[in-house]
């Protein structure tokens, strides 16, 4: 190569390297900026109660973001996560306040946890079947339950706010272990298990292979259909669990509000964490980092008197910036 050609190549590489660094470490940089800003400007940021509230909010976003990361890794997207949260959150109080649960408290409480998750699993299987078996575009397939799921939840509750007092159920929302909300520990455990599966098992390699090159994966004998269906099912189960946690935190269930716009938070967290919308990557810990960033953005704006509408614009801007950084890295 001529000296002139090498000079041009070096210039191009010099321009690309900063964008590559941003795409790899942008989430950490955003987290550092948010932490420094809040430490300097936001009152009471380091108070135990403030930190506990933020951990609780991060946990609900992180669960859905981890599930969304799995779906994105297959090259898909799931718009129904908020509706699944609403359905799960609506079912639980109906079950543990029923006559059966009053007569048999322990089985009733177990049913209040398990049946909503079974319903969420069925929703995910439905989404996955539409995508993997019928070839429906993921946005269209999940839009079906995005529209109908919250309606089903409101029908179940007659559109009413459900309030309750059940310390056993509220445990996953209000209890603390070593000063940290128990849902924070739960998210860490689930994320660790899923990370291990992706990193060290054949199922994890199949997931990444499907998103990386679906045609090549089929030719190599990867069970593409099963992998896609299970990705959507897992995403829905994690969304259902997040819905249960929200209900437990508030000791109330509002089908019209639970999980509202959660699909935006989950996609933003996944993308900020390093998930590639074209598939092939599943950065689980990155999704947790992204959830922390998204929650801190909301908290920072609200704590400093900025309207909710601005927070929505900020989250949309985060998604645009993360996708732009990914595109520059590809280039």
Short mmCIF file of N, CA and C in Angstrom, two decimals, residues 145-267:
data_model
loop_
_atom_site.label_atom_id
_atom_site.label_comp_id
_atom_site.label_asym_id
_atom_site.label_seq_id
_atom_site.Cartn_x
_atom_site.Cartn_y
_atom_site.Cartn_z
N UNK A 145 -50.87 -8.39 21.12
CA UNK A 145 -51.09 -8.43 22.57
C UNK A 145 -50.83 -7.09 23.23
N UNK A 146 -50.02 -6.25 22.59
CA UNK A 146 -49.84 -4.88 23.07
C UNK A 146 -51.19 -4.17 23.15
N UNK A 147 -52.04 -4.43 22.15
CA UNK A 147 -53.35 -3.80 22.09
C UNK A 147 -54.36 -4.51 22.98
N UNK A 148 -54.38 -5.85 22.90
CA UNK A 148 -55.44 -6.60 23.58
C UNK A 148 -55.13 -6.96 25.03
N UNK A 149 -53.85 -7.11 25.37
CA UNK A 149 -53.50 -7.60 26.70
C UNK A 149 -53.97 -6.69 27.82
N UNK A 150 -53.75 -5.40 27.67
CA UNK A 150 -54.19 -4.47 28.71
C UNK A 150 -55.72 -4.41 28.78
N UNK A 151 -56.36 -4.58 27.61
CA UNK A 151 -57.82 -4.63 27.61
C UNK A 151 -58.33 -5.82 28.39
N UNK A 152 -57.69 -6.98 28.22
CA UNK A 152 -58.07 -8.17 28.99
C UNK A 152 -57.90 -7.91 30.48
N UNK A 153 -56.80 -7.29 30.86
CA UNK A 153 -56.55 -6.99 32.27
C UNK A 153 -57.62 -6.06 32.84
N UNK A 154 -58.05 -5.08 32.05
CA UNK A 154 -59.08 -4.16 32.53
C UNK A 154 -60.44 -4.83 32.62
N UNK A 155 -60.69 -5.76 31.72
CA UNK A 155 -61.95 -6.52 31.80
C UNK A 155 -61.97 -7.36 33.08
N UNK A 156 -60.83 -7.99 33.41
CA UNK A 156 -60.76 -8.82 34.61
C UNK A 156 -61.02 -8.01 35.87
N UNK A 157 -60.59 -6.76 35.87
CA UNK A 157 -60.75 -5.93 37.07
C UNK A 157 -61.93 -4.96 36.96
N UNK A 158 -62.70 -5.06 35.88
CA UNK A 158 -63.80 -4.13 35.63
C UNK A 158 -63.32 -2.68 35.57
N UNK A 159 -62.05 -2.51 35.23
CA UNK A 159 -61.49 -1.17 35.12
C UNK A 159 -61.27 -0.48 36.45
N UNK A 160 -61.34 -1.24 37.56
CA UNK A 160 -61.23 -0.65 38.90
C UNK A 160 -59.82 -0.83 39.46
N UNK A 161 -59.43 0.11 40.31
CA UNK A 161 -58.19 -0.03 41.06
C UNK A 161 -58.38 -1.07 42.14
N UNK A 162 -57.48 -2.05 42.21
CA UNK A 162 -57.56 -3.09 43.23
C UNK A 162 -56.55 -2.80 44.34
N UNK A 163 -57.03 -2.54 45.53
CA UNK A 163 -56.15 -2.34 46.67
C UNK A 163 -56.28 -3.53 47.61
N UNK A 164 -55.21 -3.82 48.35
CA UNK A 164 -55.24 -5.00 49.21
C UNK A 164 -54.20 -4.85 50.32
N UNK A 165 -54.33 -5.71 51.31
CA UNK A 165 -53.33 -5.82 52.37
C UNK A 165 -52.99 -7.29 52.51
N UNK A 166 -51.82 -7.65 52.05
CA UNK A 166 -51.36 -9.04 52.11
C UNK A 166 -49.85 -9.04 52.30
N UNK A 167 -49.38 -9.05 53.54
CA UNK A 167 -47.93 -8.96 53.80
C UNK A 167 -47.12 -10.06 53.11
N UNK A 168 -47.70 -11.25 53.01
CA UNK A 168 -46.95 -12.35 52.39
C UNK A 168 -46.70 -12.08 50.92
N UNK A 169 -47.72 -11.58 50.21
CA UNK A 169 -47.54 -11.26 48.80
C UNK A 169 -46.66 -10.04 48.63
N UNK A 170 -46.82 -9.05 49.51
CA UNK A 170 -46.07 -7.80 49.38
C UNK A 170 -44.59 -7.97 49.69
N UNK A 171 -44.19 -9.15 50.18
CA UNK A 171 -42.80 -9.38 50.56
C UNK A 171 -41.84 -9.07 49.42
N UNK A 172 -42.18 -9.52 48.19
CA UNK A 172 -41.25 -9.33 47.07
C UNK A 172 -41.15 -7.86 46.65
N UNK A 173 -42.03 -7.04 47.19
CA UNK A 173 -41.99 -5.62 46.84
C UNK A 173 -41.47 -4.72 47.94
N UNK A 174 -41.60 -5.16 49.20
CA UNK A 174 -41.27 -4.27 50.32
C UNK A 174 -40.14 -4.78 51.21
N UNK A 175 -39.84 -6.07 51.16
CA UNK A 175 -38.83 -6.63 52.07
C UNK A 175 -37.42 -6.20 51.64
N UNK A 176 -36.52 -6.21 52.61
CA UNK A 176 -35.12 -5.88 52.34
C UNK A 176 -34.21 -6.95 52.94
N UNK A 177 -33.12 -7.21 52.27
CA UNK A 177 -32.12 -8.17 52.72
C UNK A 177 -30.77 -7.45 52.72
N UNK A 178 -30.18 -7.34 53.92
CA UNK A 178 -28.92 -6.59 54.08
C UNK A 178 -29.08 -5.14 53.61
N UNK A 179 -30.28 -4.60 53.83
CA UNK A 179 -30.55 -3.21 53.48
C UNK A 179 -30.90 -2.97 52.03
N UNK A 180 -30.86 -4.01 51.21
CA UNK A 180 -31.17 -3.89 49.78
C UNK A 180 -32.53 -4.52 49.51
N UNK A 181 -33.41 -3.86 48.77
CA UNK A 181 -34.72 -4.45 48.45
C UNK A 181 -34.56 -5.84 47.87
N UNK A 182 -35.43 -6.75 48.30
CA UNK A 182 -35.28 -8.16 47.92
C UNK A 182 -35.41 -8.35 46.42
N UNK A 183 -36.16 -7.47 45.74
CA UNK A 183 -36.27 -7.63 44.28
C UNK A 183 -34.95 -7.34 43.58
N UNK A 184 -34.08 -6.55 44.22
CA UNK A 184 -32.75 -6.33 43.67
C UNK A 184 -31.94 -7.61 43.66
N UNK A 185 -32.01 -8.37 44.77
CA UNK A 185 -31.33 -9.66 44.82
C UNK A 185 -31.93 -10.64 43.81
N UNK A 186 -33.25 -10.59 43.66
CA UNK A 186 -33.92 -11.48 42.73
C UNK A 186 -33.47 -11.22 41.29
N UNK A 187 -33.37 -9.96 40.92
CA UNK A 187 -32.91 -9.60 39.57
C UNK A 187 -31.48 -10.08 39.35
N UNK A 188 -30.62 -9.88 40.35
CA UNK A 188 -29.22 -10.30 40.23
C UNK A 188 -29.14 -11.82 40.03
N UNK A 189 -29.95 -12.57 40.77
CA UNK A 189 -29.94 -14.03 40.64
C UNK A 189 -30.41 -14.47 39.26
N UNK A 190 -31.52 -13.89 38.79
CA UNK A 190 -32.06 -14.26 37.48
C UNK A 190 -31.07 -13.89 36.38
N UNK A 191 -30.50 -12.69 36.47
CA UNK A 191 -29.53 -12.26 35.46
C UNK A 191 -28.32 -13.18 35.43
N UNK A 192 -27.85 -13.60 36.61
CA UNK A 192 -26.69 -14.49 36.67
C UNK A 192 -26.99 -15.84 36.02
N UNK A 193 -28.18 -16.37 36.27
CA UNK A 193 -28.56 -17.66 35.68
C UNK A 193 -28.64 -17.55 34.15
N UNK A 194 -29.29 -16.50 33.66
CA UNK A 194 -29.44 -16.34 32.21
C UNK A 194 -28.08 -16.07 31.56
N UNK A 195 -27.25 -15.28 32.21
CA UNK A 195 -25.89 -15.04 31.69
C UNK A 195 -25.13 -16.35 31.57
N UNK A 196 -25.23 -17.20 32.58
CA UNK A 196 -24.53 -18.48 32.56
C UNK A 196 -25.04 -19.35 31.40
N UNK A 197 -26.36 -19.39 31.22
CA UNK A 197 -26.93 -20.20 30.14
C UNK A 197 -26.42 -19.71 28.78
N UNK A 198 -26.40 -18.41 28.59
CA UNK A 198 -25.95 -17.86 27.30
C UNK A 198 -24.46 -18.11 27.09
N UNK A 199 -23.70 -17.97 28.15
CA UNK A 199 -22.23 -18.05 28.03
C UNK A 199 -21.73 -19.49 27.92
N UNK A 200 -22.38 -20.43 28.62
CA UNK A 200 -21.76 -21.75 28.77
C UNK A 200 -22.62 -22.93 28.30
N UNK A 201 -23.78 -22.70 27.73
CA UNK A 201 -24.61 -23.81 27.30
C UNK A 201 -24.89 -23.75 25.80
N UNK A 202 -25.31 -24.90 25.27
CA UNK A 202 -25.66 -24.96 23.85
C UNK A 202 -26.85 -24.07 23.54
N UNK A 203 -27.80 -23.98 24.47
CA UNK A 203 -28.97 -23.13 24.24
C UNK A 203 -28.57 -21.68 24.03
N UNK A 204 -27.58 -21.22 24.81
CA UNK A 204 -27.11 -19.86 24.64
C UNK A 204 -26.44 -19.65 23.30
N UNK A 205 -25.65 -20.62 22.88
CA UNK A 205 -24.99 -20.49 21.57
C UNK A 205 -26.03 -20.52 20.45
N UNK A 206 -27.07 -21.34 20.61
CA UNK A 206 -28.14 -21.37 19.62
C UNK A 206 -28.81 -20.01 19.49
N UNK A 207 -29.06 -19.37 20.64
CA UNK A 207 -29.73 -18.06 20.64
C UNK A 207 -28.93 -17.05 19.83
N UNK A 208 -27.63 -16.99 20.08
CA UNK A 208 -26.79 -16.02 19.38
C UNK A 208 -26.64 -16.39 17.91
N UNK A 209 -26.63 -17.69 17.61
CA UNK A 209 -26.50 -18.12 16.22
C UNK A 209 -27.72 -17.72 15.41
N UNK A 210 -28.91 -17.84 16.01
CA UNK A 210 -30.14 -17.48 15.31
C UNK A 210 -30.14 -15.99 14.96
N UNK A 211 -29.74 -15.16 15.89
CA UNK A 211 -29.71 -13.73 15.62
C UNK A 211 -28.57 -13.33 14.72
N UNK A 212 -27.46 -14.05 14.78
CA UNK A 212 -26.32 -13.71 13.95
C UNK A 212 -26.54 -14.01 12.49
N UNK A 213 -27.08 -15.19 12.20
CA UNK A 213 -27.34 -15.59 10.82
C UNK A 213 -28.34 -16.74 10.86
N UNK A 214 -29.61 -16.42 10.73
CA UNK A 214 -30.65 -17.43 10.88
C UNK A 214 -30.54 -18.54 9.83
N UNK A 215 -30.25 -18.15 8.60
CA UNK A 215 -30.17 -19.15 7.53
C UNK A 215 -29.03 -20.13 7.80
N UNK A 216 -27.86 -19.60 8.19
CA UNK A 216 -26.73 -20.47 8.50
C UNK A 216 -27.03 -21.35 9.71
N UNK A 217 -27.76 -20.79 10.70
CA UNK A 217 -28.11 -21.56 11.88
C UNK A 217 -29.01 -22.75 11.51
N UNK A 218 -29.97 -22.53 10.62
CA UNK A 218 -30.84 -23.63 10.18
C UNK A 218 -30.03 -24.71 9.48
N UNK A 219 -29.12 -24.28 8.62
CA UNK A 219 -28.30 -25.24 7.88
C UNK A 219 -27.40 -26.04 8.82
N UNK A 220 -27.03 -25.43 9.95
CA UNK A 220 -26.17 -26.10 10.92
C UNK A 220 -26.96 -26.98 11.89
N UNK A 221 -28.27 -27.03 11.73
CA UNK A 221 -29.09 -27.90 12.58
C UNK A 221 -29.59 -27.25 13.86
N UNK A 222 -29.47 -25.94 13.98
CA UNK A 222 -29.96 -25.24 15.16
C UNK A 222 -31.49 -25.23 15.14
N UNK A 223 -32.15 -25.59 16.25
CA UNK A 223 -33.63 -25.57 16.29
C UNK A 223 -34.15 -24.14 16.36
N UNK A 224 -34.14 -23.44 15.25
CA UNK A 224 -34.45 -22.01 15.21
C UNK A 224 -35.84 -21.71 15.76
N UNK A 225 -36.81 -22.51 15.34
CA UNK A 225 -38.19 -22.26 15.79
C UNK A 225 -38.30 -22.33 17.30
N UNK A 226 -37.74 -23.37 17.89
CA UNK A 226 -37.81 -23.53 19.34
C UNK A 226 -37.08 -22.41 20.06
N UNK A 227 -35.92 -22.02 19.54
CA UNK A 227 -35.14 -20.96 20.17
C UNK A 227 -35.92 -19.65 20.19
N UNK A 228 -36.54 -19.30 19.08
CA UNK A 228 -37.30 -18.05 19.02
C UNK A 228 -38.50 -18.08 19.97
N UNK A 229 -39.23 -19.19 19.96
CA UNK A 229 -40.41 -19.28 20.82
C UNK A 229 -40.01 -19.16 22.29
N UNK A 230 -38.93 -19.83 22.68
CA UNK A 230 -38.52 -19.77 24.08
C UNK A 230 -37.99 -18.39 24.45
N UNK A 231 -37.39 -17.66 23.52
CA UNK A 231 -36.94 -16.30 23.81
C UNK A 231 -38.13 -15.40 24.14
N UNK A 232 -39.18 -15.49 23.33
CA UNK A 232 -40.37 -14.68 23.59
C UNK A 232 -41.08 -15.13 24.87
N UNK A 233 -41.11 -16.44 25.12
CA UNK A 233 -41.75 -16.95 26.33
C UNK A 233 -41.00 -16.47 27.57
N UNK A 234 -39.67 -16.52 27.53
CA UNK A 234 -38.89 -16.06 28.67
C UNK A 234 -39.08 -14.57 28.91
N UNK A 235 -39.11 -13.81 27.84
CA UNK A 235 -39.34 -12.37 27.96
C UNK A 235 -40.68 -12.09 28.64
N UNK A 236 -41.71 -12.83 28.25
CA UNK A 236 -43.03 -12.60 28.83
C UNK A 236 -43.08 -13.02 30.30
N UNK A 237 -42.41 -14.12 30.65
CA UNK A 237 -42.40 -14.55 32.05
C UNK A 237 -41.70 -13.50 32.92
N UNK A 238 -40.59 -12.97 32.45
CA UNK A 238 -39.89 -11.93 33.21
C UNK A 238 -40.74 -10.66 33.31
N UNK A 239 -41.49 -10.36 32.26
CA UNK A 239 -42.40 -9.21 32.31
C UNK A 239 -43.52 -9.46 33.31
N UNK A 240 -44.05 -10.68 33.32
CA UNK A 240 -45.08 -11.02 34.29
C UNK A 240 -44.57 -10.90 35.72
N UNK A 241 -43.34 -11.36 35.96
CA UNK A 241 -42.76 -11.23 37.29
C UNK A 241 -42.57 -9.77 37.67
N UNK A 242 -42.17 -8.95 36.72
CA UNK A 242 -42.04 -7.52 36.98
C UNK A 242 -43.39 -6.91 37.36
N UNK A 243 -44.45 -7.34 36.68
CA UNK A 243 -45.79 -6.87 37.03
C UNK A 243 -46.17 -7.24 38.45
N UNK A 244 -45.83 -8.45 38.88
CA UNK A 244 -46.12 -8.87 40.26
C UNK A 244 -45.37 -8.01 41.26
N UNK A 245 -44.12 -7.67 40.94
CA UNK A 245 -43.33 -6.84 41.85
C UNK A 245 -43.92 -5.44 41.97
N UNK A 246 -44.36 -4.87 40.85
CA UNK A 246 -44.98 -3.54 40.89
C UNK A 246 -46.21 -3.55 41.78
N UNK A 247 -47.04 -4.57 41.63
CA UNK A 247 -48.25 -4.68 42.45
C UNK A 247 -47.89 -4.84 43.92
N UNK A 248 -46.86 -5.66 44.20
CA UNK A 248 -46.45 -5.89 45.58
C UNK A 248 -45.88 -4.61 46.22
N UNK A 249 -45.16 -3.82 45.44
CA UNK A 249 -44.61 -2.57 45.97
C UNK A 249 -45.73 -1.61 46.37
N UNK A 250 -46.74 -1.49 45.52
CA UNK A 250 -47.80 -0.50 45.72
C UNK A 250 -48.98 -1.01 46.54
N UNK A 251 -49.03 -2.33 46.80
CA UNK A 251 -50.21 -2.94 47.44
C UNK A 251 -51.49 -2.54 46.72
N UNK A 252 -51.38 -2.43 45.40
CA UNK A 252 -52.52 -2.06 44.57
C UNK A 252 -52.23 -2.46 43.13
N UNK A 253 -53.29 -2.69 42.40
CA UNK A 253 -53.16 -3.06 40.99
C UNK A 253 -54.07 -2.18 40.15
N UNK A 254 -53.46 -1.49 39.20
CA UNK A 254 -54.20 -0.62 38.28
C UNK A 254 -53.86 -1.06 36.86
N UNK A 255 -54.76 -1.80 36.24
CA UNK A 255 -54.49 -2.37 34.92
C UNK A 255 -54.24 -1.31 33.86
N UNK A 256 -54.73 -0.10 34.09
CA UNK A 256 -54.55 0.96 33.10
C UNK A 256 -53.17 1.58 33.16
N UNK A 257 -52.43 1.36 34.26
CA UNK A 257 -51.16 2.05 34.43
C UNK A 257 -49.95 1.13 34.57
N UNK A 258 -50.15 -0.07 35.09
CA UNK A 258 -49.01 -0.97 35.29
C UNK A 258 -48.35 -1.29 33.95
N UNK A 259 -47.07 -1.09 33.88
CA UNK A 259 -46.33 -1.41 32.66
C UNK A 259 -46.52 -0.42 31.53
N UNK A 260 -47.17 0.70 31.82
CA UNK A 260 -47.41 1.68 30.76
C UNK A 260 -46.07 2.23 30.24
N UNK A 261 -45.84 2.10 28.93
CA UNK A 261 -44.61 2.54 28.25
C UNK A 261 -43.37 1.76 28.69
N UNK A 262 -43.56 0.61 29.35
CA UNK A 262 -42.42 -0.19 29.75
C UNK A 262 -41.64 -0.71 28.54
N UNK A 263 -42.35 -0.93 27.42
CA UNK A 263 -41.63 -1.40 26.23
C UNK A 263 -40.56 -0.39 25.81
N UNK A 264 -40.84 0.91 25.99
CA UNK A 264 -39.85 1.94 25.66
C UNK A 264 -38.65 1.84 26.60
N UNK A 265 -38.91 1.71 27.90
CA UNK A 265 -37.81 1.60 28.86
C UNK A 265 -36.97 0.35 28.60
N UNK A 266 -37.64 -0.77 28.31
CA UNK A 266 -36.92 -2.03 28.12
C UNK A 266 -36.05 -1.99 26.87
N UNK A 267 -36.59 -1.47 25.79
CA UNK A 267 -35.80 -1.38 24.55
C UNK A 267 -34.63 -0.42 24.76
#
